[in-house]
C-alpha positions in Angstrom: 117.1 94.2 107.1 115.2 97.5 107.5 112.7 97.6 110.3 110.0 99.8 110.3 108.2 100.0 113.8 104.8 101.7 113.3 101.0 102.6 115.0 98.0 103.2 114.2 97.5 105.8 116.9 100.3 107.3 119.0 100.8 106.4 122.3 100.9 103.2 122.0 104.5 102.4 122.8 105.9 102.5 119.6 109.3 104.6 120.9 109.7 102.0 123.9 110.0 99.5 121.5 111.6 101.1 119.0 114.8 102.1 121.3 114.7 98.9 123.7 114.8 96.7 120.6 118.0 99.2 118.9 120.0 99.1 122.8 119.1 94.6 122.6 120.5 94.4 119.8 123.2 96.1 119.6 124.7 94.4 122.2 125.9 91.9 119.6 125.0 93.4 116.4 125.3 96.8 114.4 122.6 99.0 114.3 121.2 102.0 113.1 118.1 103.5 114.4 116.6 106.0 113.1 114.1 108.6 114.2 111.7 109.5 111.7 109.2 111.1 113.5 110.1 114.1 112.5 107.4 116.5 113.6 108.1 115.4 117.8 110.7 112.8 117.7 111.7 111.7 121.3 114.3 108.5 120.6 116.7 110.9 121.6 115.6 110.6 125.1 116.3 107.1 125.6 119.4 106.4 123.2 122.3 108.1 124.5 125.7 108.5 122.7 128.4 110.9 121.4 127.3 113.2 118.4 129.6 112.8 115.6 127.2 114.8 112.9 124.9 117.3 112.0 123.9 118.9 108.8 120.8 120.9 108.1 118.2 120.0 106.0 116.8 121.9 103.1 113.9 121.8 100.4 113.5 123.9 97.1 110.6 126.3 96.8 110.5 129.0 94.0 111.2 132.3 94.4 109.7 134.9 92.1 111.6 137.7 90.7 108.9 140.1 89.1 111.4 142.3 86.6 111.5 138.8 84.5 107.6 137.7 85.1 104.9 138.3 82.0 102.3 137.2 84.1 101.3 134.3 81.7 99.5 132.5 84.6 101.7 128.8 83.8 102.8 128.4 87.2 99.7 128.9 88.6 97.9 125.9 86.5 100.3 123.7 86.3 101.0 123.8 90.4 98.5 120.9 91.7 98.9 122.2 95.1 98.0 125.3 95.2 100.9 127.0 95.8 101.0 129.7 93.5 98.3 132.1 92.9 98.8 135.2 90.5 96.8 138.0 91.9 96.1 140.7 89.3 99.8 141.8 88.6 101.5 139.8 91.3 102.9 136.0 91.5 102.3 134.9 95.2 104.1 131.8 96.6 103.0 129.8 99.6 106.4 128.0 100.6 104.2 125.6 103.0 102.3 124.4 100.3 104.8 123.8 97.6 105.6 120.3 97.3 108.9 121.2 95.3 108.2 119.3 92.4 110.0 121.9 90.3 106.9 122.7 87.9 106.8 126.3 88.1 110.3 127.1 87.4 110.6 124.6 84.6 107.8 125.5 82.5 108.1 129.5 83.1 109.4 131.1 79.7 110.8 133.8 81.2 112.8 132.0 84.5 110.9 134.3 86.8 110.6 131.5 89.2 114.1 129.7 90.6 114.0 127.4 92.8 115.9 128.8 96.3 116.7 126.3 99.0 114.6 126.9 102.2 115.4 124.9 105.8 112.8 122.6 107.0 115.3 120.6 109.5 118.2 119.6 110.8 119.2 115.6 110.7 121.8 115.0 113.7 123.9 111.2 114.2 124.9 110.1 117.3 126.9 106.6 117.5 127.4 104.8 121.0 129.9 101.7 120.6 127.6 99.3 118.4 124.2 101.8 118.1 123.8 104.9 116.2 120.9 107.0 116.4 120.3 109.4 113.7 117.5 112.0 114.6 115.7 114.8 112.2 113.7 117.2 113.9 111.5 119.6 111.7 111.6 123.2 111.9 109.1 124.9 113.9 106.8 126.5 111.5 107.3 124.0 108.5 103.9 121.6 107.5 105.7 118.9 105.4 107.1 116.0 107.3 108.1 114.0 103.9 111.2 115.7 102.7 112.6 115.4 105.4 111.6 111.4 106.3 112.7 110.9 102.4 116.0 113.0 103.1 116.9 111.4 106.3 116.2 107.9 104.7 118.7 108.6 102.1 121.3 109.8 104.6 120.8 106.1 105.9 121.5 104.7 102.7 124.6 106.3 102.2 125.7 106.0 105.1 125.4 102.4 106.6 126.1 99.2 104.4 123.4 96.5 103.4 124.9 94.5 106.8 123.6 96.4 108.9 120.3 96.3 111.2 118.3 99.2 110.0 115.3 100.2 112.6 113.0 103.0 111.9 110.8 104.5 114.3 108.0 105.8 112.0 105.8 108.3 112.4 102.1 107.5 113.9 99.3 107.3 111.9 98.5 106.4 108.7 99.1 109.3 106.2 101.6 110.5 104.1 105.0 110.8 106.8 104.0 107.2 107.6 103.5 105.9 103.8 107.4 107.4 103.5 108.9 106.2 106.6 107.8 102.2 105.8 107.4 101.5 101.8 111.4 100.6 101.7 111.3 98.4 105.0 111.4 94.3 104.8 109.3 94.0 107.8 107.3 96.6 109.8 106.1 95.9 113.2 102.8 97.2 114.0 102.7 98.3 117.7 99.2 98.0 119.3 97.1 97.9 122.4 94.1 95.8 123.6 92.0 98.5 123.7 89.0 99.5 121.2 91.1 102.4 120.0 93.6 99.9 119.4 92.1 97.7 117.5 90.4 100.3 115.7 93.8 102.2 114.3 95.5 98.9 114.2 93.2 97.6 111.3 93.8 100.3 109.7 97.5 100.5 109.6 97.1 96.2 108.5 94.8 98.0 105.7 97.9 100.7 104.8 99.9 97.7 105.1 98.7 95.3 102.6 98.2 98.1 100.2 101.8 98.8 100.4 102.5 94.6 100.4 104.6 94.6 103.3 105.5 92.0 105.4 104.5 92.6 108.9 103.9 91.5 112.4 102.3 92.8 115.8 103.8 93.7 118.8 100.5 94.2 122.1 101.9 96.7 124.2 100.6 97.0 127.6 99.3 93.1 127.8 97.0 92.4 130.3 94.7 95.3 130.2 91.4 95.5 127.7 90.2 92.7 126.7 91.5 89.6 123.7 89.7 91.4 121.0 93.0 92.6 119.7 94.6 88.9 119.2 91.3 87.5 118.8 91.3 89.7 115.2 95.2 88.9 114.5 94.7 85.3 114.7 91.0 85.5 112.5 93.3 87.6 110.2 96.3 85.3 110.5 99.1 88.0 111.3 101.0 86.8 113.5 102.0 88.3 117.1 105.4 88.5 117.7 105.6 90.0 121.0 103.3 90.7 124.1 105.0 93.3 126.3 103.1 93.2 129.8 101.1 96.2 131.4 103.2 96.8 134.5 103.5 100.1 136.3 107.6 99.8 136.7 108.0 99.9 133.1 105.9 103.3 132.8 108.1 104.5 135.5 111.0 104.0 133.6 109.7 105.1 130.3 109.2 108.4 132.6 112.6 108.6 133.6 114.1 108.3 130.4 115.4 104.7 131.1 115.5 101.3 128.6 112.8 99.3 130.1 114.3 95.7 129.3 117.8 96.0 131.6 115.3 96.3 134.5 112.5 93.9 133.6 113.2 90.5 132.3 109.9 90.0 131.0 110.4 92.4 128.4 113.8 91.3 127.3 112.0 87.7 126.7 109.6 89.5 124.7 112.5 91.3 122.7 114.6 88.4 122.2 110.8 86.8 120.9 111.3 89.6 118.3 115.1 88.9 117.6 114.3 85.1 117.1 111.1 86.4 114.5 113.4 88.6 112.2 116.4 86.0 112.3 113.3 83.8 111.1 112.3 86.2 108.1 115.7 87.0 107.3 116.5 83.1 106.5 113.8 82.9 104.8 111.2 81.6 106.8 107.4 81.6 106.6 105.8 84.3 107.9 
């Protein structure tokens, strides 16, 4: 199956589960996570293992070569992004805005605009026994998180057979990065908190969710605190909650010091094997 783990809101746990769950299991099973929060991704800092690749990353924006241009203004209406703006004799290109949809340089007469590759990242595998992590990190500098998520994705789909446990840590949020990182997934788990901000983002990531027709489930990080208005809403809107992860100060120490929370507290490795049991569930076809 592929596993998207998603939030409304960041900071809401969604890389403690993300790497706990990978590390549980791949004790008996193979699995891939993947870091697709490309713009800060922090997986890295929990999920150790040997590197065995890296590759850069690159997109294709156009590059104007003015000996060949007629100034006929094309590129400029047919870019929807706004990446190309002819000023009196001159063709300016914006490389942050250009979506690379390849517009420009097909419909210019004259070929005055190829398309050059440009680096927005670099995607990097690591593999530890029965866990690989694969991480992209985006350049410094570069606006566009989606390449790279779509790149990364397809790296995965190369890579690893059908077999395999696929986990995602997506993006926060519920824009464009996050749209990417989760229409492919079977299941996405919805991390959330009991908190009014919580509850708040987490309706609208349900919202994203059912416009995208996903199957999906919630996780309540930091139990205990708040107040029940969170699963008082899942159970109104019949999602179920897979998984209530308790608010304990040890755990937050260890999330601090770069450890896996569950080898240390058993509470949370009930709650993870509570996950486990739901996606063996889905995956043999039971109701959600």
């Amino acid at each position: 199956m592929k596993i998207a783990i998603a939030s409304g809101k960041g900071g809401t746990g969604k890389t403690t589960l993300s790497t706990n769950l990978a590390a549980y299991l791949a004790e008996e099973n193979e699995v891939v996570l993947t870091d697709l929060d490309v713009e800060e991704p922090n997986s890295g800092l929990f999920i150790k293992g040997d590197l065995i690749h890296q590759e850069d990353k690159f997109k294709m924006i156009p590059e104007w070569i003015e000996d060949k241009c007629t100034l006929c203004g094309i590129c400029q209406d047919v870019c929807n992004f706004h990446a190309i703006i002819q000023l009196s004799t001159m063709i300016m290109v914006f490389p942050e805005l250009c979506h690379s949809c390849y517009a420009c340089s097909e419909l210019c007469p004259t070929s005055a605009l190829p398309m050059i590759p440009q680096k927005m990242g670099v995607l990097k595998h690591y593999k530890d026994e029965k866990l690989n992590f694969v991480e992209s990190r985006l350049e410094i500098g570069q606006e566009q998180a989606v390449p790279l998520i779509s790149q990364t994705n397809e790296y995965i789909d190369k890579h690893f057979p059908d077999g395999i446990i696929k986990l995602y840590d997506a993006p926060p949020g519920t824009s464009c990065p996050v749209i990417e990182a989760t229409k492919d997934a079977d299941l996405v788990i919805l991390v959330t908190e009991p908190t009014p901000f919580g509850l708040h983002d987490l309706k609208l990531t349900v919202d994203t969710m059912y416009e995208l027709k996903k199957q999906f489930g919630v996780v309540v990080n930091r139990h205990g605190i708040g107040n029940n208005d969170v699963l008082e809403y899942c159970r109104k809107e019949n999602i179920p909650v897979v998984a209530k992860i308790p608010n304990d100060r040890y755990i937050a120490e260890l999330y601090s010091r770069g450890e896996l929370v569950y080898k240390k507290v058993p509470e949370v490795k009930r709650q993870l094997k509570n996950i486990h049991d739901y996606i063996v569930k889905l995956g043999s076809g039971g109701e959600r």
